[in-house]
Short mmCIF file of C-alpha atoms in Angstrom, two decimals:
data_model
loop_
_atom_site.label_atom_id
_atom_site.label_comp_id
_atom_site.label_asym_id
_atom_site.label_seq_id
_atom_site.Cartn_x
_atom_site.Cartn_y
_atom_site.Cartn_z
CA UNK A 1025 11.09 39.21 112.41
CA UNK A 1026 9.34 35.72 112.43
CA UNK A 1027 11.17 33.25 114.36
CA UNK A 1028 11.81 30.98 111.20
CA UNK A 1029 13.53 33.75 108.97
CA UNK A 1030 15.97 34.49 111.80
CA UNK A 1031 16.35 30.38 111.23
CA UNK A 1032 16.73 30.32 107.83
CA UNK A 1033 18.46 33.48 107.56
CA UNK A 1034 21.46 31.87 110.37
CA UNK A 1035 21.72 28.71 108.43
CA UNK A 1036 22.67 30.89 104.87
CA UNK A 1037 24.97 32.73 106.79
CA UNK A 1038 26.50 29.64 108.51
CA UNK A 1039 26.49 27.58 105.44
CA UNK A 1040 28.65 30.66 103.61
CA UNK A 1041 31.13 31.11 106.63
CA UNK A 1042 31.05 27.13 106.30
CA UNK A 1043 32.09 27.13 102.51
CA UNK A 1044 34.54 30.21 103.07
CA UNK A 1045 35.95 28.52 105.85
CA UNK A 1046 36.70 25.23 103.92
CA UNK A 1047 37.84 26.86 100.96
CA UNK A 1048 40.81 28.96 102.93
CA UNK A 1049 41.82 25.12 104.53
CA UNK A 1050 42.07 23.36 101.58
CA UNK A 1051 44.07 25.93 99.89
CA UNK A 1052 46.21 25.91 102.94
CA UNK A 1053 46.78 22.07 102.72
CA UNK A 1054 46.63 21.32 98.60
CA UNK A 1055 47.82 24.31 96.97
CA UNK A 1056 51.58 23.99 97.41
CA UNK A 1057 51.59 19.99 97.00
CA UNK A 1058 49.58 21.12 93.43
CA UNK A 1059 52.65 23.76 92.52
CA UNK A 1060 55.59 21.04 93.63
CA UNK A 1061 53.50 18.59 90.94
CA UNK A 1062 53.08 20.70 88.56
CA UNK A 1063 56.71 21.56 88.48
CA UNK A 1064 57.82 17.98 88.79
CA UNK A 1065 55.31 17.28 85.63
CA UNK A 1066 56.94 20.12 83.82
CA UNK A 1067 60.43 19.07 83.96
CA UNK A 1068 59.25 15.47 82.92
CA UNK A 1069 58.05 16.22 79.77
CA UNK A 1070 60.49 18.77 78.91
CA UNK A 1071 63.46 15.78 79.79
CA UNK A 1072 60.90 13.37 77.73
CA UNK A 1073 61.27 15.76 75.14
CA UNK A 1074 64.75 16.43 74.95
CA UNK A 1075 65.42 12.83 75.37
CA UNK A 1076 63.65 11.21 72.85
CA UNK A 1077 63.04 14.47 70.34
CA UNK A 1078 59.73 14.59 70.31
CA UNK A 1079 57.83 17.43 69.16
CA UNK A 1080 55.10 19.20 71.56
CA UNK A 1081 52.30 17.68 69.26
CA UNK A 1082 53.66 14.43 69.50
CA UNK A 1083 54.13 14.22 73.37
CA UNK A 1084 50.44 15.37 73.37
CA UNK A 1085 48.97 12.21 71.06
CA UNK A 1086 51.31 10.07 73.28
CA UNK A 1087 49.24 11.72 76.55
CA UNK A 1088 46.07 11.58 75.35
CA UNK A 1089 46.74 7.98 74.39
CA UNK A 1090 47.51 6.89 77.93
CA UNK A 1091 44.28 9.05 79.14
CA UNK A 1092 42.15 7.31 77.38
CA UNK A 1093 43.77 3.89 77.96
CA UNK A 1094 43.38 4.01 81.42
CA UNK A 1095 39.92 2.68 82.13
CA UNK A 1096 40.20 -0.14 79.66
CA UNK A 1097 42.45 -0.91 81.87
CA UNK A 1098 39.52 -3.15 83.72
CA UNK A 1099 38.73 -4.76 80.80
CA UNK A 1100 35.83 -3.84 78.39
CA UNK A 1101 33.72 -0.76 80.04
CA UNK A 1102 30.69 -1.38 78.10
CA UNK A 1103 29.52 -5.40 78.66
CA UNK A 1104 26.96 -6.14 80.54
CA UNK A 1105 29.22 -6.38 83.67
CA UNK A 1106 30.55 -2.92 83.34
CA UNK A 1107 27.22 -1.28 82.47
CA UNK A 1108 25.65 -2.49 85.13
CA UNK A 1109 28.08 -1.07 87.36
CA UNK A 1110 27.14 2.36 85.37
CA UNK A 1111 23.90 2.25 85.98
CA UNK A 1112 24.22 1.70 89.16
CA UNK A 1113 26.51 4.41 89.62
CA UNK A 1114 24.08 6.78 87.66
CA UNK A 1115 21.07 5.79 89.64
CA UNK A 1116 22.76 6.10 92.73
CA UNK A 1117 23.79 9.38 91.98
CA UNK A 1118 27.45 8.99 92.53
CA UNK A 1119 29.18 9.61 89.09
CA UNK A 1120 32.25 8.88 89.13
CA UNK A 1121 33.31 9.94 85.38
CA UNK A 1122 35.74 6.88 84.96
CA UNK A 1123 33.11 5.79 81.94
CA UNK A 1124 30.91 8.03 79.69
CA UNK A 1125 28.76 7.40 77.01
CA UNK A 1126 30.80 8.22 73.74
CA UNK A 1127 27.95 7.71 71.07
CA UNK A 1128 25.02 10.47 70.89
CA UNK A 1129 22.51 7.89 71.16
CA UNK A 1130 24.08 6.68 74.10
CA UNK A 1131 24.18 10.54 75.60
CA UNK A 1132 20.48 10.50 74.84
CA UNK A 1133 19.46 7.55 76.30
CA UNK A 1134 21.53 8.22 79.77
CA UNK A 1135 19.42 11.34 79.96
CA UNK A 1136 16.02 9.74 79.48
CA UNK A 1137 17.56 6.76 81.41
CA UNK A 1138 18.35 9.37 84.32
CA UNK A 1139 15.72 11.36 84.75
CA UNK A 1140 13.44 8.16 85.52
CA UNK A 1141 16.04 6.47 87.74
CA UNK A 1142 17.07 8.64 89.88
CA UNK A 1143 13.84 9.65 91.51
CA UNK A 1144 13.02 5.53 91.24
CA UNK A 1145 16.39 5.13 93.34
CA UNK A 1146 15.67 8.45 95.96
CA UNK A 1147 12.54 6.83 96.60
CA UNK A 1148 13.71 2.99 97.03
CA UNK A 1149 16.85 4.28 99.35
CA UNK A 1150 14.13 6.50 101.42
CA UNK A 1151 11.38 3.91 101.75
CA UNK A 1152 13.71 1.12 102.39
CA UNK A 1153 15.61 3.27 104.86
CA UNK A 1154 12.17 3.92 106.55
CA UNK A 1155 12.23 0.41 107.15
CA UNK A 1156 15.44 0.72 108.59
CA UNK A 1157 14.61 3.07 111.40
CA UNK A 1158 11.28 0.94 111.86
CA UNK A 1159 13.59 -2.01 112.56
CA UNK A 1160 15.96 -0.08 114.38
CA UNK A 1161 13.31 1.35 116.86
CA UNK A 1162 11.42 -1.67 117.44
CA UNK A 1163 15.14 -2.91 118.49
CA UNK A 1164 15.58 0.30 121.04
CA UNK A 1165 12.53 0.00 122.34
CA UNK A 1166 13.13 -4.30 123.41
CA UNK A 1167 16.66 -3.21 124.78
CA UNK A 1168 15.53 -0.18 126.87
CA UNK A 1169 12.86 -2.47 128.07
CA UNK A 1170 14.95 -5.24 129.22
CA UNK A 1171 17.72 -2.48 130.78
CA UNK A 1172 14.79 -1.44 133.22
CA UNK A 1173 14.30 1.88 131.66
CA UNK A 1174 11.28 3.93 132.51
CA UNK A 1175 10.87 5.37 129.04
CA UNK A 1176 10.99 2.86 126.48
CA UNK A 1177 10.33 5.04 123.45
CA UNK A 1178 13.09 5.36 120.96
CA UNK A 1179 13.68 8.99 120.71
CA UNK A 1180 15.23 10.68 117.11
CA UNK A 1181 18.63 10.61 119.45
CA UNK A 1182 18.78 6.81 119.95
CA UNK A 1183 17.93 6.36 116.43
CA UNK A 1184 20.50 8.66 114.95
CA UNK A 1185 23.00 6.78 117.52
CA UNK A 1186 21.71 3.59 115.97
CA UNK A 1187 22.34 4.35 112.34
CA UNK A 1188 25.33 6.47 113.17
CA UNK A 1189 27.24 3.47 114.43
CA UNK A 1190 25.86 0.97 111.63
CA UNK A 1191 27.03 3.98 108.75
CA UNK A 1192 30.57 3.47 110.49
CA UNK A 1193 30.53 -0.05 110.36
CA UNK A 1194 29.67 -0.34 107.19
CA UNK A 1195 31.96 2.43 105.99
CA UNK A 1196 34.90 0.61 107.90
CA UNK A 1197 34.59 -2.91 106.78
CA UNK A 1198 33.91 -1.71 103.51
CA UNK A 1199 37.69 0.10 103.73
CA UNK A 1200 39.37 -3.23 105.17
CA UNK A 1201 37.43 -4.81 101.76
CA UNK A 1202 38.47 -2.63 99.34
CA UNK A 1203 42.24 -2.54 100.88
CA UNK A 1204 42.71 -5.95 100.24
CA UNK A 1205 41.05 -6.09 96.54
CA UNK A 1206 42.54 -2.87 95.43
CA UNK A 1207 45.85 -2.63 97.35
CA UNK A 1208 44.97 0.77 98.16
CA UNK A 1209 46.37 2.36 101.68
CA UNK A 1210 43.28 1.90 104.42
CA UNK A 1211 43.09 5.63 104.64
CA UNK A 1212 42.49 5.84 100.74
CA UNK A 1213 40.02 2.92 100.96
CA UNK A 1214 37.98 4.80 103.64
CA UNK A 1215 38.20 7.66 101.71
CA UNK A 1216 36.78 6.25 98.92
CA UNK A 1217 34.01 4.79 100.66
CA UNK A 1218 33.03 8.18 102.30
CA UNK A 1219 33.08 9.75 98.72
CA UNK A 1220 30.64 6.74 97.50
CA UNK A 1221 28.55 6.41 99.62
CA UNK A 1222 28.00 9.69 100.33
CA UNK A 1223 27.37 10.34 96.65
CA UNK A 1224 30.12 12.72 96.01
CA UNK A 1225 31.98 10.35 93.62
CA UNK A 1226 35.12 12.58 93.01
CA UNK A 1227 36.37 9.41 90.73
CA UNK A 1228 39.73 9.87 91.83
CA UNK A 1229 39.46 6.40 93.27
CA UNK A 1230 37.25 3.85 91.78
CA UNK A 1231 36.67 0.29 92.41
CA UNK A 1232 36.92 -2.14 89.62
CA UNK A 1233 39.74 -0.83 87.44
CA UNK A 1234 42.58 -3.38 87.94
CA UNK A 1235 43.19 -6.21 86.37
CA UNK A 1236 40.56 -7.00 84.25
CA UNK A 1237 38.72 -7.12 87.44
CA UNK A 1238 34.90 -6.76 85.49
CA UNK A 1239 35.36 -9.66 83.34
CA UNK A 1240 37.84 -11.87 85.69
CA UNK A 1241 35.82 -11.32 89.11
CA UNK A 1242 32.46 -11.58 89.12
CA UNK A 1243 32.32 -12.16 92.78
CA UNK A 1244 33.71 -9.12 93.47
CA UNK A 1245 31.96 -7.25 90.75
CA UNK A 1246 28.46 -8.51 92.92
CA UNK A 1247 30.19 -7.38 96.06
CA UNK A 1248 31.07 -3.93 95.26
CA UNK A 1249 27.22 -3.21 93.97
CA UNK A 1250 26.21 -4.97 97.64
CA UNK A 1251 28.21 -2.43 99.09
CA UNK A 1252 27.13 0.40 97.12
CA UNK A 1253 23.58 -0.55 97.59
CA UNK A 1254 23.62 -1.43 100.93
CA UNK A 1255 25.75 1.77 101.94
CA UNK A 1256 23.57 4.07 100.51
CA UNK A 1257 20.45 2.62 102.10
CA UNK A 1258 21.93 3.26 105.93
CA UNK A 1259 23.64 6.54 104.65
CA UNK A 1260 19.75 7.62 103.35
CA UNK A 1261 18.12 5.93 106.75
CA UNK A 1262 20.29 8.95 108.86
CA UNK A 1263 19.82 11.67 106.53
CA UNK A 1264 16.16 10.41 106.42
CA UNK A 1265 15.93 10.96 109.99
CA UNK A 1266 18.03 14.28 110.06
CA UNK A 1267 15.62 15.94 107.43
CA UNK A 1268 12.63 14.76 109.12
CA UNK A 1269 14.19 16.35 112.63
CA UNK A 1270 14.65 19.29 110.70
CA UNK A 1271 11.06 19.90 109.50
CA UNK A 1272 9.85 18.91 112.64
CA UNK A 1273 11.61 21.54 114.00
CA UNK A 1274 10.79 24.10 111.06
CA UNK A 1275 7.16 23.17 112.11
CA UNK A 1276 7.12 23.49 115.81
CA UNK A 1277 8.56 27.27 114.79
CA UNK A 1278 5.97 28.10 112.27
CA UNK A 1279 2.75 26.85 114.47
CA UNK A 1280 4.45 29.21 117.17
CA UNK A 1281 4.71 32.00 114.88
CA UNK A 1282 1.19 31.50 114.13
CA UNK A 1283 -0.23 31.32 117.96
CA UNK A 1284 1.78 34.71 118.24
CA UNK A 1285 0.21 36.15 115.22
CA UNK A 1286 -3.07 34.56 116.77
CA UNK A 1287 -2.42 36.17 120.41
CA UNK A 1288 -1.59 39.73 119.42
CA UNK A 1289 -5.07 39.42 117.12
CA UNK A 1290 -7.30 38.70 119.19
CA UNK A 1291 -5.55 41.10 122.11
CA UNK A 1292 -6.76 44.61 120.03
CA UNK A 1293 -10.21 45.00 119.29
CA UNK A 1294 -11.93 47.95 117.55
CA UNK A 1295 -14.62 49.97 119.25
CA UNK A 1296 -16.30 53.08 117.70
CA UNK A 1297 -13.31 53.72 115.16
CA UNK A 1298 -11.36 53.46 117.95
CA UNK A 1299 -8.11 50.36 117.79
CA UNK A 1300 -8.29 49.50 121.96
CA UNK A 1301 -6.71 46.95 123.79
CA UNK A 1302 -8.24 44.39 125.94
CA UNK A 1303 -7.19 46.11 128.88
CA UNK A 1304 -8.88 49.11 128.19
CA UNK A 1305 -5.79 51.30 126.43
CA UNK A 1306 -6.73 53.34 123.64
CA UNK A 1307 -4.13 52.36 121.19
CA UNK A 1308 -5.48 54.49 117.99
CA UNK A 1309 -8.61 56.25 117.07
CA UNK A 1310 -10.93 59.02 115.44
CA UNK A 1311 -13.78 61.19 116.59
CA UNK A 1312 -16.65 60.12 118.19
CA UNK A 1313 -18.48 61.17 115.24
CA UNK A 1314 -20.17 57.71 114.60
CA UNK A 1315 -23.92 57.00 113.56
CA UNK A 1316 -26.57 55.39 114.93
CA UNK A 1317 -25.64 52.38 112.74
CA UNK A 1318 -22.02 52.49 113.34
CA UNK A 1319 -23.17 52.67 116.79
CA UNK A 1320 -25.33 49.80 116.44
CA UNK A 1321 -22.67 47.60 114.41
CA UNK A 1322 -20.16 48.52 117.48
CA UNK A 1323 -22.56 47.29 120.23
CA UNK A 1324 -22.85 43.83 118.25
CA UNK A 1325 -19.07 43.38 117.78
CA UNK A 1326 -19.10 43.93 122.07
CA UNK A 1327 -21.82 40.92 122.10
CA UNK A 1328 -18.98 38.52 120.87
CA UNK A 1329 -16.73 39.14 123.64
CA UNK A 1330 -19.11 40.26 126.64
CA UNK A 1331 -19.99 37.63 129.05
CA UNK A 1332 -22.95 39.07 130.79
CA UNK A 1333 -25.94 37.70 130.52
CA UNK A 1334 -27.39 40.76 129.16
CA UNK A 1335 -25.62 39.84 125.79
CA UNK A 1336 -26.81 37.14 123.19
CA UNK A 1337 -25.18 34.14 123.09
CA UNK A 1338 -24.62 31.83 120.30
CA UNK A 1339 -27.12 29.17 121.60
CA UNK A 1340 -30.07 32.25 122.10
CA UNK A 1341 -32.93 32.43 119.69
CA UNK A 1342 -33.52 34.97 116.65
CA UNK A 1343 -35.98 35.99 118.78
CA UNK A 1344 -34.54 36.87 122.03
CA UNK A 1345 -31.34 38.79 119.88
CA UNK A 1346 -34.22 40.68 118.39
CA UNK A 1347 -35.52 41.74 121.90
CA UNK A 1348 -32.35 42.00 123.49
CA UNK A 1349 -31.05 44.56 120.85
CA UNK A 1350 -34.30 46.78 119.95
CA UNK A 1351 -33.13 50.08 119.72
CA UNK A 1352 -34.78 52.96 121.69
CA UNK A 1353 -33.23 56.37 121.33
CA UNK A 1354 -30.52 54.89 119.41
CA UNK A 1355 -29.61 52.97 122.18
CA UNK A 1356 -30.01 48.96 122.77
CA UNK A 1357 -32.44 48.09 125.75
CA UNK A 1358 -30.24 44.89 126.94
CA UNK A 1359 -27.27 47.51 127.52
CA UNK A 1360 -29.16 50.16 129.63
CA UNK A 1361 -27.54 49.27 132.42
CA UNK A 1362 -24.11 50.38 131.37
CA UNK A 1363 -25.57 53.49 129.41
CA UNK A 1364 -25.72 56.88 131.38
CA UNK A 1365 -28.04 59.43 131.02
CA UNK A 1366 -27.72 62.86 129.16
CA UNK A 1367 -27.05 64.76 132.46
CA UNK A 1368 -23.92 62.35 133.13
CA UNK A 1369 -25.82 60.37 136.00
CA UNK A 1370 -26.16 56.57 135.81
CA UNK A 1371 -29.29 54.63 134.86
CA UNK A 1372 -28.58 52.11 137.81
CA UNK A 1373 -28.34 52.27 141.14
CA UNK A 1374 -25.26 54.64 142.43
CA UNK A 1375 -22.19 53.47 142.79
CA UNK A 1376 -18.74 54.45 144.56
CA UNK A 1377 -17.08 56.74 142.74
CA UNK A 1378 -13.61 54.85 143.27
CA UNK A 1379 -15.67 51.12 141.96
CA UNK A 1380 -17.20 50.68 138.18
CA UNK A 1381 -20.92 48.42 138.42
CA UNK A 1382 -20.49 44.92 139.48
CA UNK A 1383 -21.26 43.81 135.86
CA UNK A 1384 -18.03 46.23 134.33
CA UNK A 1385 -15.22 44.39 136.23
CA UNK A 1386 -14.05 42.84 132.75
CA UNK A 1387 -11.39 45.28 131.54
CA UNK A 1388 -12.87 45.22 128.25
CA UNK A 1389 -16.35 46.60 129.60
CA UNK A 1390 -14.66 48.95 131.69
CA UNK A 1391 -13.07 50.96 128.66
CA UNK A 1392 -16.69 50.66 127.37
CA UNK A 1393 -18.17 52.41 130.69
CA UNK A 1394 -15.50 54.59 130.60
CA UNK A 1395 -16.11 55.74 126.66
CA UNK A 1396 -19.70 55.89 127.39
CA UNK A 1397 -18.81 58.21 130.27
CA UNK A 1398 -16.20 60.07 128.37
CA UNK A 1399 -19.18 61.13 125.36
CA UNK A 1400 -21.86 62.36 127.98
CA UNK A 1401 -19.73 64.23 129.42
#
């Protein structure tokens, strides 16, 4: 198996144990907190109920009332202020669900609407994060030159480290920010910032629903699409980097899959029906039962690899291939010299019978002398 399947093969098994493995925490942390409020809910509206003598159908209008008063809560949803902020939010891919269109036109037109601006956005958050990394290793490489370093290339590492550290800057301030507009705890303000910028957008927590605060606070209406905006662009310069690790990576493994595939080609070679490794090893094979032009094809196949001079060459002449492989007795003149004879004796000059000519010592032609060898006999 390829290299890159075992890869991809270990990351679907990793990302499963990794989604098994969250969902037995979380129902270790959540699920009894949900039971204790569901209970507490329950007893509520049954005491509301009791209390006041309302029917079930009532205390439902009454709930659905307060559900769907709650966003107005920041003041009209669909102005200009507030539908900027839900473009942005649909653009950005965070979708939060606090506001939804309610007419059909409106559900039509945030489709068409979507569909153009979110690959618009993908592509302004990775370009300008581009930039980012461009800025941010032009900045590595000036600091590693004025520490004395000897390599002042900025590495994937340093960059990661770069826009690491700015992602929890931004994320932090951001928290201290939103803390103070939204009097949310700073743990719930980080959380939410995490959730944005990261494009989750649970909506549990959502800027800009107190007090009017779309209509009444411009300034921090500008301020929270700054952040959003901003975020996202350092949040997409590190994933921009992590993805482009990550194919580098994929592609390093598939060229070395390749130069295998490449090596273990060229290492078997086919000679008179026979599959034969370079070093002579018969690997797989048939009968010497060939013709005179099977015979003829296999001699010209041995040309390619053959570096005696008694071979053509790529640079020789029609000519001189012509001469060099006439055929007499079925047999090409150039190669005569590693032929022998019909009563098993060689054509040139004896040899020890423990050393092959001085023009076989290639492993390749060896197999040859010994096949040759092997049929006269």
């Amino acid at each position: 198996m390829r290299r890159q399947n075992v890869q991809t093969l270990s990351l679907v098994v990793c990302t499963f144990t990794y989604l098994l493995i969250g969902a037995a925490v979380f129902d270790a942390l959540e699920s009894k907190t949900e039971e204790r409020r569901l209970k507490l809910i329950k007893n509520i509206r049954e005491n509301l109920v009791n209390k006041y003598n309302f029917s079930y159908s009532e205390y439902r209008l009454i709930e659905t009332v307060i559900i769907e008063n709650k966003p107005h809560k920041a003041g009209p949803q669909w102005k200009f202020a507030g539908a900027l902020y839900f473009v942005t939010v649909v653009v950005a891919m965070i979708g939060y669900g606090h506001s939804t269109p309610a007419t059909n036109s409106g559900k039509a037109f945030c489709i068409v609407y979507a569909v153009v601006g979110i690959p618009l956005g993908m592509v302004m958050f990775q370009s300008i994060g581009e930039r980012l990394n461009k800025f941010t290793s032009i900045i590595i490489k000036k600091m590693k030159k004025m520490l004395g370093c000897s390599n002042t290339e900025a590495t994937d590492v340093n960059q990661l480290c770069v826009t690491g550290t700015l992602s929890s800057i931004v994320m932090t301030v951001g928290a201290a920010v939103f803390s103070h507009y939204e009097s949310w705890s700073y743990i719930d303000s980080f959380y939410y910032c995490f959730i944005t910028l990261t494009t989750i957008g649970f909506g549990d927590f959502v800027a800009l629903q107190r007090r009017n605060a779309l209509t009444n606070e411009p300034g921090y209406v500008a301020l929270s699409l700054v952040f959003i905006l901003f975020g996202l662009t350092v949040v997409a310069a590190s994933i921009n980097l992590l993805v482009l690790r990550f194919m580098t990576m994929n592609t390093e493994d598939v060229k070395a899959g390749d130069y295998e595939m490449q090596d273990a080609s060229q290492s078997v070679v086919t000679l008179d029906g026979e599959l034969m490794a370079i070093n002579g090893k018969v690997l797989a094979g048939t009968q010497d039962s060939e013709g005179l032009g099977e015979r003829r094809a296999s001699y010209t196949s041995i040309a390619t690899v053959c570096s005696c001079t008694c071979y053509p060459r790529p640079h020789h002449s029609p000519a001189d291939i012509r001469h060099r492989y006439s055929v007499v007795g079925g047999h090409p003149l150039g190669s005569s010299h590693l032929l022998v004879d019909q009563a098993g004796t060689s054509k040139v000059a004896p040899h020890d019978n423990d050393q092959f000519p001085p023009l076989l010592h290639d492993s390749f032609m060896v197999a040859n002398y010994l096949k040759m060898k092997r049929s006269s006999v």
